[in-house]
C-alpha positions as semicolon CSV with decimal commas, in nm:
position;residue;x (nm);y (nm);z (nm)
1;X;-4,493;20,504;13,731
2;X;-4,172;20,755;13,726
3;X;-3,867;20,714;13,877
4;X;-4,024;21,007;14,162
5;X;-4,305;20,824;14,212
6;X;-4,113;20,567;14,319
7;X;-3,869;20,743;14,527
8;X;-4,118;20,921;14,702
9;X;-4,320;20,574;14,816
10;X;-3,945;20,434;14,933
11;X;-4,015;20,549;15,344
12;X;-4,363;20,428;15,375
13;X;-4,200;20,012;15,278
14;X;-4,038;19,919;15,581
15;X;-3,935;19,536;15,456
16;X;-3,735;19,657;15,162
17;X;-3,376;19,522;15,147
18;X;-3,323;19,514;14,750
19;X;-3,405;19,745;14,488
20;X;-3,372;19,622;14,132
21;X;-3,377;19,902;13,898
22;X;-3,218;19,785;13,625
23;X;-3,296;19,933;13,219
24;X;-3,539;20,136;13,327
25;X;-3,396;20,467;13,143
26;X;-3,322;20,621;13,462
27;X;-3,156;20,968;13,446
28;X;-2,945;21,232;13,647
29;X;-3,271;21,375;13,764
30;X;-3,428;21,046;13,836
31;X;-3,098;20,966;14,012
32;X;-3,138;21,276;14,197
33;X;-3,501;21,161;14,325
34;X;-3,368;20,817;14,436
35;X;-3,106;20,948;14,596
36;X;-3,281;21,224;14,844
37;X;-3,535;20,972;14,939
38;X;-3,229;20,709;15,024
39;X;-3,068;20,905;15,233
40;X;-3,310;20,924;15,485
41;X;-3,266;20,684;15,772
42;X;-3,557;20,469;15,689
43;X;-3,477;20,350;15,420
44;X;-3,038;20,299;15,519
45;X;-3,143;20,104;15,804
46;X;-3,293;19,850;15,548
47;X;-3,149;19,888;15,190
48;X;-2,856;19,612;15,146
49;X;-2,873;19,564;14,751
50;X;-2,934;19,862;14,489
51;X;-2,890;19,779;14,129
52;X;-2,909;20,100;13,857
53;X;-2,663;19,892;13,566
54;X;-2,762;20,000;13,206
55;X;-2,988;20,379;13,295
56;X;-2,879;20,686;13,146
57;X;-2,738;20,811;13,466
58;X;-2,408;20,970;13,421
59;X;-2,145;21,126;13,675
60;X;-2,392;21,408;13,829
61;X;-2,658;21,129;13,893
62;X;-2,373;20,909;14,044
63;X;-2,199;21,171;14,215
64;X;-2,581;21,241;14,382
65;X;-2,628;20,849;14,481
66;X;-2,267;20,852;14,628
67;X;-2,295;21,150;14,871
């Protein structure tokens, strides 16, 4: 399962608090993916804990997660 896959299934889980993502190769774009389906207010209500430590994403994919 991708990193979009994912993403896309984050609104329909309305328990999740923590996401552990952690050396899973994610990228900018996969970054990218995570980061529009965050942003929605489903899933802001609920998410206290994200952890993305050792991906590949670099300043555009963080710069995407932080805005």
């Amino acid at each position: 399962i991708g990193i979009r896959s994912l993403a896309s299934c984050l609104h329909d889980n309305s328990s999740l608090q923590i996401l552990e993502l952690r050396k899973n190769r994610i990228t900018d774009e996969g970054a990218e993916a995570l980061a529009e389906q965050l942003k929605r207010d489903s899933c802001q209500s609920r998410l206290n804990s994200l952890f993305l430590q050792d991906n590949c994403i670099g300043d555009e994919g963080a710069i995407k997660l932080l805005t």
